[in-house]
CSV table of C-alpha atoms in Angstrom, one decimal:
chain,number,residue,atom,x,y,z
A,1,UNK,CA,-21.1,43.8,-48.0
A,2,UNK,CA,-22.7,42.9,-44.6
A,3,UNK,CA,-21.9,39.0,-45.7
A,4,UNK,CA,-18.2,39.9,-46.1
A,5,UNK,CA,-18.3,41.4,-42.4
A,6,UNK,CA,-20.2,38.5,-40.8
A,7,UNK,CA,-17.8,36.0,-42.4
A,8,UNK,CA,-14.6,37.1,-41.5
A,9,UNK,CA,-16.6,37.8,-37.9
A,10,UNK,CA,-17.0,34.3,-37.5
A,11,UNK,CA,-13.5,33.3,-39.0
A,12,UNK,CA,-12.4,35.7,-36.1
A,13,UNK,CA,-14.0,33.9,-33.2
A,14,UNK,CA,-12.5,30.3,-34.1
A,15,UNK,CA,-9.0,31.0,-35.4
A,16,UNK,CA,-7.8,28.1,-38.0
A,17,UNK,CA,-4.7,27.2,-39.3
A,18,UNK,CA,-4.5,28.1,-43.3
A,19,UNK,CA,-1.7,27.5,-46.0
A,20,UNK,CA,-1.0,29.8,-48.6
A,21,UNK,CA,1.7,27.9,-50.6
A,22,UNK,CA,2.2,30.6,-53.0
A,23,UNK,CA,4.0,32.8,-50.4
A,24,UNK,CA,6.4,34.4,-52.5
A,25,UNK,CA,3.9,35.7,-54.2
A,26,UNK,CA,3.3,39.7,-53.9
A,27,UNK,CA,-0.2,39.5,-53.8
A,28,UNK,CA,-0.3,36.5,-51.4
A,29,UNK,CA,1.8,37.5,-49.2
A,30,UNK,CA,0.3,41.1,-49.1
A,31,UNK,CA,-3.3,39.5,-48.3
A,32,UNK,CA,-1.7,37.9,-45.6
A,33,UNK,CA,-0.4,40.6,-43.7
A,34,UNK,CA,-3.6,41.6,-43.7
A,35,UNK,CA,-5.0,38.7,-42.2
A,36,UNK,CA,-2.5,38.7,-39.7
A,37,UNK,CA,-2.7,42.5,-38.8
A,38,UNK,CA,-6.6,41.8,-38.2
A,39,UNK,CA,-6.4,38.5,-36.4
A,40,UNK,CA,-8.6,36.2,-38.8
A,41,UNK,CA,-6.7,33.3,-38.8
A,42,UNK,CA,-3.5,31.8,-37.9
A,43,UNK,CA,-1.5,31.3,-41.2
A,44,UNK,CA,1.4,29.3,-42.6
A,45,UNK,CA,3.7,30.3,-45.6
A,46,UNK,CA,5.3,28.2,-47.7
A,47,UNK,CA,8.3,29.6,-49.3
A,48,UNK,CA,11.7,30.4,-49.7
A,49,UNK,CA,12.6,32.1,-46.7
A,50,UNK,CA,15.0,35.2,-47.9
A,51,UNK,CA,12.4,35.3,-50.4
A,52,UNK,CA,9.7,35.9,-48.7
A,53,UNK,CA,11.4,38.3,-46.3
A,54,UNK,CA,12.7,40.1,-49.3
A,55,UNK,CA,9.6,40.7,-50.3
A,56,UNK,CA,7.8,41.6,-47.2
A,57,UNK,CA,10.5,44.3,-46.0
A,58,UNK,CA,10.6,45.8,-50.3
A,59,UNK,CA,6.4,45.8,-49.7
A,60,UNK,CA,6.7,47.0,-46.1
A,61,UNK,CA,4.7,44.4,-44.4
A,62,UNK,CA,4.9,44.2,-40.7
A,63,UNK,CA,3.3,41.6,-39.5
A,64,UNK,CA,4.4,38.4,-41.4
A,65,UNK,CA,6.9,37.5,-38.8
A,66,UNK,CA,3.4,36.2,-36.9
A,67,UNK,CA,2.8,33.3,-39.7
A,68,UNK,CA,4.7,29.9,-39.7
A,69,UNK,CA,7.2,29.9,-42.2
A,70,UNK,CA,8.3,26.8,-44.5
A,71,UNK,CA,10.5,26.1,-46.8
A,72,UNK,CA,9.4,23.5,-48.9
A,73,UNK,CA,13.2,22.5,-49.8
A,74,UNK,CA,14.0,22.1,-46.2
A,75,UNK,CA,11.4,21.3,-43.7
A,76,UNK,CA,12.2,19.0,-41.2
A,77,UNK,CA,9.0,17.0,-41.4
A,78,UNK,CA,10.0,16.4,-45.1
A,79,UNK,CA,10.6,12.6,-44.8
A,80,UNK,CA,7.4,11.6,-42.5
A,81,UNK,CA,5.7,13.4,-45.2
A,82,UNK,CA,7.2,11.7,-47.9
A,83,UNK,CA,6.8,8.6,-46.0
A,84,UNK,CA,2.8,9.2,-45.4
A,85,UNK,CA,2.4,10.4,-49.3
A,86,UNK,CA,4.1,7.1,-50.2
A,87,UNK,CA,1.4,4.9,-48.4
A,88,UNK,CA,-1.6,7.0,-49.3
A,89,UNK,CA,-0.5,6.5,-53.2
A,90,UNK,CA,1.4,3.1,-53.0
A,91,UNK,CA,-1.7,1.6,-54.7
A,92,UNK,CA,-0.8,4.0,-57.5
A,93,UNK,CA,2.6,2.7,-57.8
A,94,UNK,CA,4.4,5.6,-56.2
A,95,UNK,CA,7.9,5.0,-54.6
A,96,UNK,CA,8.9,6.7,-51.3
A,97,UNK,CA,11.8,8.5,-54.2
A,98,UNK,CA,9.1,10.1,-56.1
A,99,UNK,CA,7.0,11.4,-53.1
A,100,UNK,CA,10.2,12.7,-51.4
A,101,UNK,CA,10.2,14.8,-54.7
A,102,UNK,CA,6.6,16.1,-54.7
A,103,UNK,CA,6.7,16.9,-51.0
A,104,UNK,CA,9.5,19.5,-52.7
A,105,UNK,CA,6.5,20.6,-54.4
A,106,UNK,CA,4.3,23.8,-52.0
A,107,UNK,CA,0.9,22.7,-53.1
A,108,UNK,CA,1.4,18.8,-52.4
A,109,UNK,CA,3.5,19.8,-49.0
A,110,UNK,CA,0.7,21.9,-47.8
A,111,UNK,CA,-2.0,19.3,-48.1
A,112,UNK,CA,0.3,16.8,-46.0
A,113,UNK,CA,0.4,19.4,-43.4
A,114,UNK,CA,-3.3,19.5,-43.4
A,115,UNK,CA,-3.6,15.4,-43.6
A,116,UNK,CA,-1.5,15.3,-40.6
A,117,UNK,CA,-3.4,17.8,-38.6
A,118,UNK,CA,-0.8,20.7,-38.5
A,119,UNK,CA,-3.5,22.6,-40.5
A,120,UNK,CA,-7.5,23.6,-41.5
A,121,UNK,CA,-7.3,24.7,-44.9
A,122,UNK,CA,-5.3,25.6,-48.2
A,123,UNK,CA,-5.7,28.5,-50.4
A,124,UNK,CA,-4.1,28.5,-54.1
A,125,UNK,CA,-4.1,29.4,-57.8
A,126,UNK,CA,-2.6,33.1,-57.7
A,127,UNK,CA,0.2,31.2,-59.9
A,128,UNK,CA,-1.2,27.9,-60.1
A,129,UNK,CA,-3.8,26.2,-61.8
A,130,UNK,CA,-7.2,24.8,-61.1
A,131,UNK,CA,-5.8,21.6,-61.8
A,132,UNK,CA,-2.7,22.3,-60.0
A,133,UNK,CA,-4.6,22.9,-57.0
A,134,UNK,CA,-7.0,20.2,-57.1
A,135,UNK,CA,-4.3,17.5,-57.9
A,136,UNK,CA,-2.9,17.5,-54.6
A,137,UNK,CA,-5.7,17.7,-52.6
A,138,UNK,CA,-8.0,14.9,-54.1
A,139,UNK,CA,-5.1,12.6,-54.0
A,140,UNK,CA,-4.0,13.3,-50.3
A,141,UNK,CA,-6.7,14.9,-48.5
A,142,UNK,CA,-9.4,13.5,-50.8
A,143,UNK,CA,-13.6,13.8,-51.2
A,144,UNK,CA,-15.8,14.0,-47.7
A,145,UNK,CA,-17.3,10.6,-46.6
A,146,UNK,CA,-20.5,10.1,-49.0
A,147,UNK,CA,-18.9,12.3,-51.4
A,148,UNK,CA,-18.0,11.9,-54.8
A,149,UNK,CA,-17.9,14.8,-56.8
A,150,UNK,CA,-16.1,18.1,-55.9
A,151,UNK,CA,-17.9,21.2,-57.1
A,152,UNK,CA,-17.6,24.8,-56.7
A,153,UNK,CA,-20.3,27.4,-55.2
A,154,UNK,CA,-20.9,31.3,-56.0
A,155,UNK,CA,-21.7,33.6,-53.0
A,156,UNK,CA,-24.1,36.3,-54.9
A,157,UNK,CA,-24.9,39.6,-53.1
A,158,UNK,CA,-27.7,41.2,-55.2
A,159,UNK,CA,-29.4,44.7,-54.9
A,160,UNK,CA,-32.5,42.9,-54.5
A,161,UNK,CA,-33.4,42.1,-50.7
A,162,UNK,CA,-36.8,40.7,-52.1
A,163,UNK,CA,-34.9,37.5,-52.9
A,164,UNK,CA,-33.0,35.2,-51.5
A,165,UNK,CA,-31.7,35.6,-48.1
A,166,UNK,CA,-32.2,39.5,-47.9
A,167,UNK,CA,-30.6,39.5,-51.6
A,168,UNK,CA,-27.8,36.6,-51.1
A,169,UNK,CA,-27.9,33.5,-52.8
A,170,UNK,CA,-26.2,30.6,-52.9
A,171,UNK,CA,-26.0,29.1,-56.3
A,172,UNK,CA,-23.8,25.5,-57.4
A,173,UNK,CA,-22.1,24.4,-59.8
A,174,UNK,CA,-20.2,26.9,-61.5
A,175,UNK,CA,-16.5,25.9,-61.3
A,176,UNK,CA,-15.7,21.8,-61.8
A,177,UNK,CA,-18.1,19.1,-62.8
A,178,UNK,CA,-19.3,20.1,-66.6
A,179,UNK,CA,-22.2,17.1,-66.9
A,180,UNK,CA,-22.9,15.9,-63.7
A,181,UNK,CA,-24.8,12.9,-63.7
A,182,UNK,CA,-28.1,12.4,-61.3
A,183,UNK,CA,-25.9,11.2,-58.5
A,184,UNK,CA,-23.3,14.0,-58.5
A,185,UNK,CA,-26.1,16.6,-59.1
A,186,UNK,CA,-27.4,15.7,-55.8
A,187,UNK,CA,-24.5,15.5,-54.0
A,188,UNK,CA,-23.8,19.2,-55.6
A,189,UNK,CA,-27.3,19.8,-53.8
A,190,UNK,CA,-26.3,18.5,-50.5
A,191,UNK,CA,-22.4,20.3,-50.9
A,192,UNK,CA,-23.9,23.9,-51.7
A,193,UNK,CA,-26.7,23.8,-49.0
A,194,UNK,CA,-23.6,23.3,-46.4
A,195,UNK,CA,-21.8,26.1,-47.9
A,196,UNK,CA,-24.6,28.5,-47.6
A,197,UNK,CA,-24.2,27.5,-44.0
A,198,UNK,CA,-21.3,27.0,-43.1
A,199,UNK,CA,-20.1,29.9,-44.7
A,200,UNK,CA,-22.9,32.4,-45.8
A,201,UNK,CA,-24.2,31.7,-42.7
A,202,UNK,CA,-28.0,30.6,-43.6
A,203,UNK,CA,-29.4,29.3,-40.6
A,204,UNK,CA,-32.4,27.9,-42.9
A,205,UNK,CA,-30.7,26.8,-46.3
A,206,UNK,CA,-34.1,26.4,-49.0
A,207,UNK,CA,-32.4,24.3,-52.5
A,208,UNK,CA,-34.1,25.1,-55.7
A,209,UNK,CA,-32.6,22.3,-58.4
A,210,UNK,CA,-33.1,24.4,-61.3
A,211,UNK,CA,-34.5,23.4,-64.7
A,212,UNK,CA,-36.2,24.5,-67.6
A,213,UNK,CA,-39.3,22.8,-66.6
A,214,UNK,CA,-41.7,23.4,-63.5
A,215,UNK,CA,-43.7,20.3,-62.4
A,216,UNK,CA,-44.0,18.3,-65.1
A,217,UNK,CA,-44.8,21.2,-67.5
A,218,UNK,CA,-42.1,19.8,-70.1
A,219,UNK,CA,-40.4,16.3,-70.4
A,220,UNK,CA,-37.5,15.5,-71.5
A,221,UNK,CA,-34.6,13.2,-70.2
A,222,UNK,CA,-32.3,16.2,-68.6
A,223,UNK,CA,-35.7,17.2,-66.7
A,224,UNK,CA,-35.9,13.6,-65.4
A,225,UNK,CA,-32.3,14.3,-64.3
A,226,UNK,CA,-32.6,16.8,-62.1
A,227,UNK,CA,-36.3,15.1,-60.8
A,228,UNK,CA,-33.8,11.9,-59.6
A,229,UNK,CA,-31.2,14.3,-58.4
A,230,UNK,CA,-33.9,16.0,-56.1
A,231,UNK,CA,-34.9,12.1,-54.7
A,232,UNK,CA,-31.5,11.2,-54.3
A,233,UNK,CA,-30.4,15.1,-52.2
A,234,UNK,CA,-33.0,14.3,-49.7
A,235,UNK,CA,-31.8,10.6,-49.3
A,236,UNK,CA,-28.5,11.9,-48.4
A,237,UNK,CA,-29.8,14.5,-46.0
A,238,UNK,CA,-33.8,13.6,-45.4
A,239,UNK,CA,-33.6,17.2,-43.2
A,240,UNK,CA,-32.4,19.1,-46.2
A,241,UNK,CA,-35.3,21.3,-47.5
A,242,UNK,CA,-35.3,21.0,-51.5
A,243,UNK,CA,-37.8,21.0,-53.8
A,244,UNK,CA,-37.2,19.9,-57.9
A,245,UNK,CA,-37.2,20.6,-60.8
A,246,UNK,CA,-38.6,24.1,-60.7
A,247,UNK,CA,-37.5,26.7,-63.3
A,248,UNK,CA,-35.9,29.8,-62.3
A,249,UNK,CA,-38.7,32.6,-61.9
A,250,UNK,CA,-40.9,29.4,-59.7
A,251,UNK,CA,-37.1,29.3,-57.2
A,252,UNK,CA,-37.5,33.3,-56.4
A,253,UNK,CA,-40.5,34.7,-57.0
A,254,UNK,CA,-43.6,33.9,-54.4
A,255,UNK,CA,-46.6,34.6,-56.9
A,256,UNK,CA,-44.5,32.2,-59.5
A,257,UNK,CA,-43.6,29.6,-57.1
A,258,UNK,CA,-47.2,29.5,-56.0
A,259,UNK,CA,-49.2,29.2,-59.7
A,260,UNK,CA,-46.4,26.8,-60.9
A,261,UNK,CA,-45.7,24.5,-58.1
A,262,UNK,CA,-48.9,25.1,-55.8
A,263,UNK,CA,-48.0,23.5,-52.2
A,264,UNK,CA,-44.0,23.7,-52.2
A,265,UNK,CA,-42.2,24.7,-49.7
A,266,UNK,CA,-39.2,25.8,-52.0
A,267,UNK,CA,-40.8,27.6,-54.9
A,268,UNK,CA,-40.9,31.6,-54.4
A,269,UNK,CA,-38.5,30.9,-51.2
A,270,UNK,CA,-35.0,29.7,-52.2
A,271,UNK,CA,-32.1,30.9,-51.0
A,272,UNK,CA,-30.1,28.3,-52.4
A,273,UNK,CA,-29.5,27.2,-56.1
A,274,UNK,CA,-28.6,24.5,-58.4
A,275,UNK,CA,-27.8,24.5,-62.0
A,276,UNK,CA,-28.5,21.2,-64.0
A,277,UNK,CA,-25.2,21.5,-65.3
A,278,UNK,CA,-21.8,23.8,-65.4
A,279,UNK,CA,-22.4,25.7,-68.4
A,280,UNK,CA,-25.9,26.8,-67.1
A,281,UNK,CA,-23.8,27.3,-63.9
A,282,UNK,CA,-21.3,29.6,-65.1
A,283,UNK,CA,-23.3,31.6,-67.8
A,284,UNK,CA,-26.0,32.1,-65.6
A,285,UNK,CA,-24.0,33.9,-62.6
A,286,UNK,CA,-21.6,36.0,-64.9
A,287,UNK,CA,-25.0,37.6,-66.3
A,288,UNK,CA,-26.5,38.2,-63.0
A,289,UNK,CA,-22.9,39.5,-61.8
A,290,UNK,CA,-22.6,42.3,-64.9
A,291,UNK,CA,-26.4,43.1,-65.7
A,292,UNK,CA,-27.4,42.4,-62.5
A,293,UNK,CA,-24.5,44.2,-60.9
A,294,UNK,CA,-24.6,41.8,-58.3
A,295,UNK,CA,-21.3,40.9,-56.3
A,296,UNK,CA,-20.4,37.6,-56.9
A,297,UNK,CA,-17.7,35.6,-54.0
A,298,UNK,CA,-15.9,32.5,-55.1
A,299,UNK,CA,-16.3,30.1,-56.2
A,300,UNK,CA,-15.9,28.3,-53.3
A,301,UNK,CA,-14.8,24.8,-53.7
A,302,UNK,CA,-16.7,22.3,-51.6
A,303,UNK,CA,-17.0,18.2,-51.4
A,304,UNK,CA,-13.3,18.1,-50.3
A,305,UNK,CA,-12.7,16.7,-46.8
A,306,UNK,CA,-10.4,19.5,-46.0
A,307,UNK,CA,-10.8,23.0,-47.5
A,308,UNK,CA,-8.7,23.4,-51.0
A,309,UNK,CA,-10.0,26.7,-52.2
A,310,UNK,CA,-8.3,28.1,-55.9
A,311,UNK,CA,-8.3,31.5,-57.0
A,312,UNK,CA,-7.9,33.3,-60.2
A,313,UNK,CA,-4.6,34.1,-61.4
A,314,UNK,CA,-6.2,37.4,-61.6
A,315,UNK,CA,-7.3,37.9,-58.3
A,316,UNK,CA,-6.6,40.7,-56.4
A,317,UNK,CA,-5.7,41.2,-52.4
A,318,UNK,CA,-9.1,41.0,-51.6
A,319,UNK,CA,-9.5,38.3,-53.4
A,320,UNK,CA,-7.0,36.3,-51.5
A,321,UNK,CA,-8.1,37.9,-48.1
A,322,UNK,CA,-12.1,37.6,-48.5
A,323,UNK,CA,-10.8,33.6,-49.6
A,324,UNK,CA,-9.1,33.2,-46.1
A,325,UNK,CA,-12.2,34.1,-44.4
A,326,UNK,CA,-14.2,32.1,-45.9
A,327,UNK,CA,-11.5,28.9,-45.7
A,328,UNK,CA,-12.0,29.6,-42.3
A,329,UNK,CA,-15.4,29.4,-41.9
A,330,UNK,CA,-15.3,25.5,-43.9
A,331,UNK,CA,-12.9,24.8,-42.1
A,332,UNK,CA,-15.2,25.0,-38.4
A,333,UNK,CA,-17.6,23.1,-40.3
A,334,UNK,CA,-15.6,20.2,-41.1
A,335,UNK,CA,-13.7,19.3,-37.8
């Protein structure tokens, strides 16, 4: 768990400002004690106030007195809000009636706190949904410039040092976009190569785009997918190192990487992965995760302007804690 430690070190030495809008929540709340008792970032509650003091004095929680408290049905920037949602979605048809409503609403006030400045990142999904949590955020804070397609990235800490960086991959997507197209694909590419740097820390981030072909060694039109995807990743960032299509054992394993794709600096070296597609995605890392026994993080949303990460509505403390670190860490990165 060396990764854990060096993330919520770095989320240390640059506090940021994160919303947890699900604040009478017991499991939210108690993960941000935490974070307040060790210092990792500044944090603001939304919430019924004798709620969430109710709470905190039944749990024993000392040290939520240090977060920012709102209360969604009375915050005194309610109206500029309002005002500023009304613009951003006028387009849409929205009157400033309606958006006085949804600014009622925790998840859509928290990302108007974070459009006007007053905060870094948002963490949610203890009660909400994915959709719930993405709603808000793609219509208020909305994509990065260049950016398209959100997508979600998996931390995995394997027993295996031999791969990877010292066992820790980076592997994308696994959370939102079931068939992306060529275009989102690479910006997927270009998304999880930040993350593994922004928040894994990777100094050197190597992206393998995954397929079941090496090379040319088979042809068919989801192969030529991923072979555009690759030429259009390394348009968007000409530094970024990636090498495509490669199939999985070529990514990790140097005498692979060398007889199948002779000459590339990717194959036998990744550090970084991307699936052609979400169900590859998300199969591939929940097998690695309980044969592999590997410790998977996240997933981590990314192509969002602003960090909007959403959790499990199974998650535990940890969950939410490790989550604020690693909001953090995004959130240095996109300032």
């Amino acid at each position: 768990m060396d990764l854990i430690q060096k993330i919520i070190d770095r989320a240390k030495s640059n506090k940021q400002r994160i919303v947890l809008p699900e604040a009478e929540e017991e499991r939210t709340l108690t993960a941000a004690d935490r974070v307040l008792a060790d210092d990792i970032a500044d944090i603001i509650l939304i919430g019924n106030p004798e709620k969430v003091h109710a709470l905190a004095e039944e749990k024993g929680l000392k040290n939520i007195g240090k977060a920012t408290l709102i209360d969604p049905l009375n915050c005194e920037k309610s109206e500029e809000y309002a005002a500023l949602l009304a613009e951003l979605r006028k387009k849409k048809g929205m009157t400033i009636e309606q958006a006085r409503e949804l600014v009622k609403n925790p998840l859509y006030l928290g990302c108007m706190i974070i459009k006007t400045g007053d905060a870094d990142g948002q963490i949610s999904g203890a009660l909400s949904t994915t959709g719930e949590t993405l709603r808000p955020a793609l219509q208020i804070i909305k994509t990065a410039p260049g950016i398209t397609c959100v997508s979600g990235a998996m931390l995995l800490i394997t027993k295996k040092p031999e791969f990877g960086e010292n066992g820790v991959l980076v592997v994308g997507d696994v959370a939102v976009t079931p068939m992306p197209d060529a275009n989102q694909l690479s910006q997927i590419a270009v998304c999880t190569a930040q993350t593994a740097k922004s928040v894994a820390g990777f100094e050197d981030p190597r992206v393998a785009m995954l397929s079941f072909s090496t090379k040319g060694s088979a042809t068919h039109e989801v192969v030529d997918k991923v072979i555009e995807a690759t030429r259009l990743a390394k348009e968007m960032d000409p530094a970024l190192k990636i090498d495509g299509e490669l199939q999985a054992d070529a990514a990790l394993v140097p005498s692979v990487g060398k007889k199948k794709a002779p000459g590339s600096e990717i194959a036998g070296n990744a550090n970084v992965l991307v699936y052609p597609n979400l169900e590859v995605g998300n199969i591939s890392y929940k097998l690695v995760q309980r044969l592999g026994d590997a410790i998977a993080i996240g997933p981590i949303l990314q192509g969002i302007a602003r960090p909007v990460n959403d959790l499990s509505r199974g998650c535990s403390v940890d969950d939410i804690y490790y989550l604020v670190a690693i909001t953090a860490c995004q959130a240095m990165d996109a300032k």
